[in-house]
Amino acid sequence: MLTTSRSFNKPVNSSRFRQHVNPLASRYQQPRVPSPSVDTSWLTSNLSSPSNPYHLDIGCAKGTFCLSMSPLNPSVNYLGLEIRDPVVEYALDRRNRRKLDNCHFVSCNANVDLERVLEGINAVGGLLKTVTIQFPDPHFKEKHKKRRVVVPELVRLIGESMEKEEGVVYLASDVKEVLDEMREEFNNCDMFEDTVEGDGYLEENVNEVPTERELSVLKDDKPVWRASFRLRR
């Protein structure tokens, strides 16, 4: 079910969220975002200017990054994708309480629904400008690594849909192996070029605000691994 705008009488209890889900489970393999030829109201009824440029945050969790960025850039629509329904409800509750009209959250599996999401953005006259994938579930166990979010098809869809002149993808993780794997997938796509030469990493967050996870990691004096890509011109 597509989670859209709704009102809550009480704040959602965020302390009981399940931290990990299996994106390959049958319940998460069903499309949740409608085809734009059928319905684009999930965008038009939740954003005051749906034709504005978009920032897509894949794996947005509780939405703190989008909620913090959207007031700073009112001419950009911040769209967060998150697979866990209760977490999206919580993010929407936070959005509604702040009365933000350029920020929305959608409950879906990015590796199932990304194409429909991007088609929806295009159908309402929007343009994908930037993408963030920050601190995705690492799925540490060897047998679970196939659950990781960044796969060749996702990279290709992003590349085909981004604004050609300013398209940028930002990646971050506190697990070096996870960042390196995401980076390899983007390097393997001939539509993107790494903004850092060689084997180095971005030293600082290029965004205006950090995620909750980044703040927690840095507070514990642990490293954050970062990379960014731009479309080849």
Short mmCIF file of C-alpha atoms in Angstrom, two decimals:
data_model
loop_
_atom_site.label_atom_id
_atom_site.label_comp_id
_atom_site.label_asym_id
_atom_site.label_seq_id
_atom_site.Cartn_x
_atom_site.Cartn_y
_atom_site.Cartn_z
CA MET A 1 0.00 0.00 0.00
CA LEU A 2 1.25 3.44 -0.93
CA THR A 3 1.58 5.64 2.14
CA THR A 4 0.43 9.18 1.43
CA SER A 5 -0.48 12.25 3.40
CA ARG A 6 -2.41 11.63 6.59
CA SER A 7 -3.06 13.21 9.96
CA PHE A 8 -2.22 11.77 13.36
CA ASN A 9 -3.73 12.62 16.72
CA LYS A 10 -0.70 11.28 18.54
CA PRO A 11 2.95 11.07 17.52
CA VAL A 12 4.01 7.68 16.24
CA ASN A 13 6.22 5.79 18.69
CA SER A 14 9.56 5.62 16.90
CA SER A 15 11.23 3.45 19.54
CA ARG A 16 9.55 0.26 18.29
CA PHE A 17 10.57 0.34 14.67
CA ARG A 18 11.97 -2.85 13.24
CA GLN A 19 15.54 -2.11 12.18
CA HIS A 20 15.92 -4.70 9.43
CA VAL A 21 13.57 -6.21 6.87
CA ASN A 22 14.16 -8.56 3.97
CA PRO A 23 13.53 -6.58 0.76
CA LEU A 24 13.41 -9.85 -1.18
CA ALA A 25 10.42 -11.12 0.82
CA SER A 26 7.27 -11.49 -1.29
CA ARG A 27 5.43 -8.68 0.51
CA TYR A 28 8.13 -6.21 -0.54
CA GLN A 29 8.30 -7.43 -4.13
CA GLN A 30 4.85 -6.09 -5.02
CA PRO A 31 4.68 -2.63 -6.68
CA ARG A 32 3.26 0.03 -4.37
CA VAL A 33 3.57 3.13 -6.51
CA PRO A 34 0.86 3.48 -9.18
CA SER A 35 1.72 3.85 -12.84
CA PRO A 36 1.76 7.56 -13.76
CA SER A 37 -0.67 6.79 -16.58
CA VAL A 38 -3.17 5.83 -13.87
CA ASP A 39 -2.44 8.16 -10.95
CA THR A 40 0.02 10.92 -10.02
CA SER A 41 -1.96 12.22 -7.05
CA TRP A 42 0.60 10.74 -4.66
CA LEU A 43 2.80 13.64 -5.83
CA THR A 44 0.30 16.35 -6.79
CA SER A 45 -1.70 16.10 -3.56
CA ASN A 46 1.38 16.16 -1.33
CA LEU A 47 3.61 18.80 -2.94
CA SER A 48 2.60 22.40 -3.57
CA SER A 49 4.80 22.67 -6.68
CA PRO A 50 5.19 19.12 -8.03
CA SER A 51 6.92 20.35 -11.20
CA ASN A 52 9.88 21.76 -9.25
CA PRO A 53 13.26 19.92 -9.32
CA TYR A 54 13.55 16.84 -7.11
CA HIS A 55 16.03 15.49 -4.61
CA LEU A 56 15.53 11.75 -4.07
CA ASP A 57 16.67 10.21 -0.77
CA ILE A 58 16.72 6.42 -1.12
CA GLY A 59 16.40 4.71 2.26
CA CYS A 60 15.32 7.88 4.06
CA ALA A 61 14.53 6.17 7.40
CA LYS A 62 12.74 8.63 9.72
CA GLY A 63 13.11 11.42 7.19
CA THR A 64 15.33 13.74 9.21
CA PHE A 65 17.56 14.59 6.25
CA CYS A 66 14.66 15.56 3.96
CA LEU A 67 12.84 17.36 6.76
CA SER A 68 15.95 19.42 7.50
CA MET A 69 16.83 20.14 3.88
CA SER A 70 13.40 21.12 2.57
CA PRO A 71 13.08 24.42 4.51
CA LEU A 72 16.57 25.40 3.32
CA ASN A 73 15.68 24.86 -0.34
CA PRO A 74 11.98 25.68 -0.82
CA SER A 75 12.23 25.49 -4.62
CA VAL A 76 13.31 21.82 -4.48
CA ASN A 77 11.00 18.88 -3.72
CA TYR A 78 12.50 16.36 -1.29
CA LEU A 79 11.18 12.85 -1.82
CA GLY A 80 12.18 10.10 0.59
CA LEU A 81 11.77 6.39 -0.16
CA GLU A 82 11.67 3.92 2.72
CA ILE A 83 10.68 0.25 2.74
CA ARG A 84 9.26 0.11 6.29
CA ASP A 85 5.63 1.29 6.49
CA PRO A 86 5.64 2.40 10.16
CA VAL A 87 8.79 4.46 9.60
CA VAL A 88 7.17 6.23 6.65
CA GLU A 89 4.09 6.97 8.75
CA TYR A 90 6.36 8.50 11.38
CA ALA A 91 8.19 10.60 8.77
CA LEU A 92 4.87 11.82 7.33
CA ASP A 93 3.67 12.72 10.81
CA ARG A 94 6.80 14.82 11.33
CA ARG A 95 6.30 16.46 7.95
CA ASN A 96 2.66 17.29 8.66
CA ARG A 97 3.46 18.80 12.04
CA ARG A 98 6.05 21.06 10.42
CA LYS A 99 3.63 21.99 7.64
CA LEU A 100 6.18 21.38 4.88
CA ASP A 101 4.81 21.43 1.34
CA ASN A 102 7.98 20.50 -0.57
CA CYS A 103 8.69 17.23 1.23
CA HIS A 104 7.04 13.83 0.91
CA PHE A 105 7.74 10.23 1.90
CA VAL A 106 6.73 7.05 0.10
CA SER A 107 6.64 3.51 1.43
CA CYS A 108 8.13 1.24 -1.22
CA ASN A 109 11.02 -1.01 -2.19
CA ALA A 110 13.35 1.12 -4.33
CA ASN A 111 14.42 -1.90 -6.35
CA VAL A 112 10.79 -2.59 -7.26
CA ASP A 113 9.22 0.85 -7.56
CA LEU A 114 12.01 3.24 -8.55
CA GLU A 115 11.05 3.23 -12.22
CA ARG A 116 7.45 4.18 -11.38
CA VAL A 117 8.64 6.85 -8.98
CA LEU A 118 10.85 8.39 -11.65
CA GLU A 119 8.11 8.13 -14.28
CA GLY A 120 5.76 9.88 -11.86
CA ILE A 121 8.21 12.73 -11.37
CA ASN A 122 8.51 13.09 -15.13
CA ALA A 123 4.72 12.92 -15.61
CA VAL A 124 4.12 15.94 -13.34
CA GLY A 125 6.82 17.97 -15.11
CA GLY A 126 9.52 17.49 -12.50
CA LEU A 127 13.18 16.71 -13.03
CA LEU A 128 15.46 14.59 -10.88
CA LYS A 129 18.40 16.76 -9.90
CA THR A 130 20.15 15.01 -7.01
CA VAL A 131 20.10 11.65 -5.23
CA THR A 132 21.37 10.53 -1.83
CA ILE A 133 21.86 6.97 -0.59
CA GLN A 134 23.08 7.32 2.98
CA PHE A 135 23.83 4.58 5.50
CA PRO A 136 21.80 1.81 3.82
CA ASP A 137 21.23 -1.44 5.67
CA PRO A 138 24.62 -3.23 5.37
CA HIS A 139 23.16 -6.76 5.49
CA PHE A 140 26.40 -8.05 6.96
CA LYS A 141 25.85 -11.80 6.58
CA GLU A 142 27.28 -13.19 3.36
CA LYS A 143 23.99 -14.84 2.42
CA HIS A 144 22.17 -11.53 2.93
CA LYS A 145 24.41 -9.32 0.79
CA LYS A 146 22.11 -9.85 -2.18
CA ARG A 147 19.59 -7.73 -0.25
CA ARG A 148 21.70 -4.58 -0.55
CA VAL A 149 19.93 -1.71 -2.25
CA VAL A 150 22.46 -0.51 -4.85
CA VAL A 151 22.30 -2.84 -7.85
CA PRO A 152 23.09 -2.19 -11.54
CA GLU A 153 19.44 -1.67 -12.53
CA LEU A 154 18.92 0.97 -9.84
CA VAL A 155 22.07 2.81 -10.95
CA ARG A 156 20.95 2.71 -14.58
CA LEU A 157 17.49 4.06 -13.78
CA ILE A 158 18.97 6.95 -11.83
CA GLY A 159 21.38 7.79 -14.64
CA GLU A 160 18.68 7.73 -17.31
CA SER A 161 16.39 10.02 -15.32
CA MET A 162 18.73 12.66 -13.89
CA GLU A 163 19.14 16.23 -15.05
CA LYS A 164 22.08 16.15 -17.44
CA GLU A 165 23.95 19.28 -16.39
CA GLU A 166 23.64 19.17 -12.61
CA GLY A 167 22.88 15.54 -11.79
CA VAL A 168 24.79 14.40 -8.70
CA VAL A 169 24.61 11.26 -6.56
CA TYR A 170 25.97 11.28 -3.00
CA LEU A 171 26.79 8.05 -1.14
CA ALA A 172 27.68 7.55 2.52
CA SER A 173 28.12 4.66 4.95
CA ASP A 174 29.85 3.89 8.21
CA VAL A 175 30.77 0.48 6.75
CA LYS A 176 33.65 0.80 4.29
CA GLU A 177 32.77 -2.39 2.44
CA VAL A 178 29.24 -1.13 1.82
CA LEU A 179 30.43 2.24 0.51
CA ASP A 180 33.04 0.57 -1.70
CA GLU A 181 30.43 -1.78 -3.14
CA MET A 182 28.02 1.07 -3.91
CA ARG A 183 30.85 3.03 -5.43
CA GLU A 184 31.84 0.10 -7.61
CA GLU A 185 28.31 -0.19 -8.99
CA PHE A 186 28.31 3.49 -10.02
CA ASN A 187 31.83 3.24 -11.44
CA ASN A 188 30.69 0.28 -13.53
CA CYS A 189 27.98 2.41 -15.13
CA ASP A 190 29.32 4.46 -18.05
CA MET A 191 26.79 7.22 -17.38
CA PHE A 192 28.56 8.32 -14.18
CA GLU A 193 31.99 9.59 -13.24
CA ASP A 194 33.50 9.61 -9.75
CA THR A 195 34.18 13.09 -8.38
CA VAL A 196 37.19 11.78 -6.46
CA GLU A 197 40.17 10.49 -8.41
CA GLY A 198 41.84 7.23 -7.50
CA ASP A 199 40.94 5.33 -4.36
CA GLY A 200 40.35 8.35 -2.12
CA TYR A 201 37.12 9.35 -0.41
CA LEU A 202 35.24 12.57 0.16
CA GLU A 203 36.49 13.99 3.42
CA GLU A 204 33.35 15.91 4.32
CA ASN A 205 29.60 15.73 3.87
CA VAL A 206 28.76 17.82 0.79
CA ASN A 207 25.18 18.34 1.96
CA GLU A 208 23.97 21.11 4.20
CA VAL A 209 22.81 18.78 6.98
CA PRO A 210 23.84 15.30 8.22
CA THR A 211 21.55 12.33 8.77
CA GLU A 212 20.70 11.05 12.23
CA ARG A 213 22.96 8.07 11.61
CA GLU A 214 25.90 10.26 10.64
CA LEU A 215 25.54 12.35 13.79
CA SER A 216 25.49 9.17 15.89
CA VAL A 217 28.56 7.72 14.17
CA LEU A 218 30.58 10.92 14.45
CA LYS A 219 29.58 11.30 18.10
CA ASP A 220 31.19 7.90 18.74
CA ASP A 221 34.31 9.14 16.93
CA LYS A 222 33.94 6.56 14.16
CA PRO A 223 34.66 7.15 10.46
CA VAL A 224 32.13 7.86 7.73
CA TRP A 225 33.00 6.81 4.19
CA ARG A 226 31.70 9.07 1.43
CA ALA A 227 31.69 9.31 -2.36
CA SER A 228 29.83 11.26 -5.02
CA PHE A 229 29.19 10.88 -8.72
CA ARG A 230 28.07 13.19 -11.49
CA LEU A 231 26.63 12.39 -14.87
CA ARG A 232 29.14 12.35 -17.70
CA ARG A 233 28.65 15.36 -19.94
#
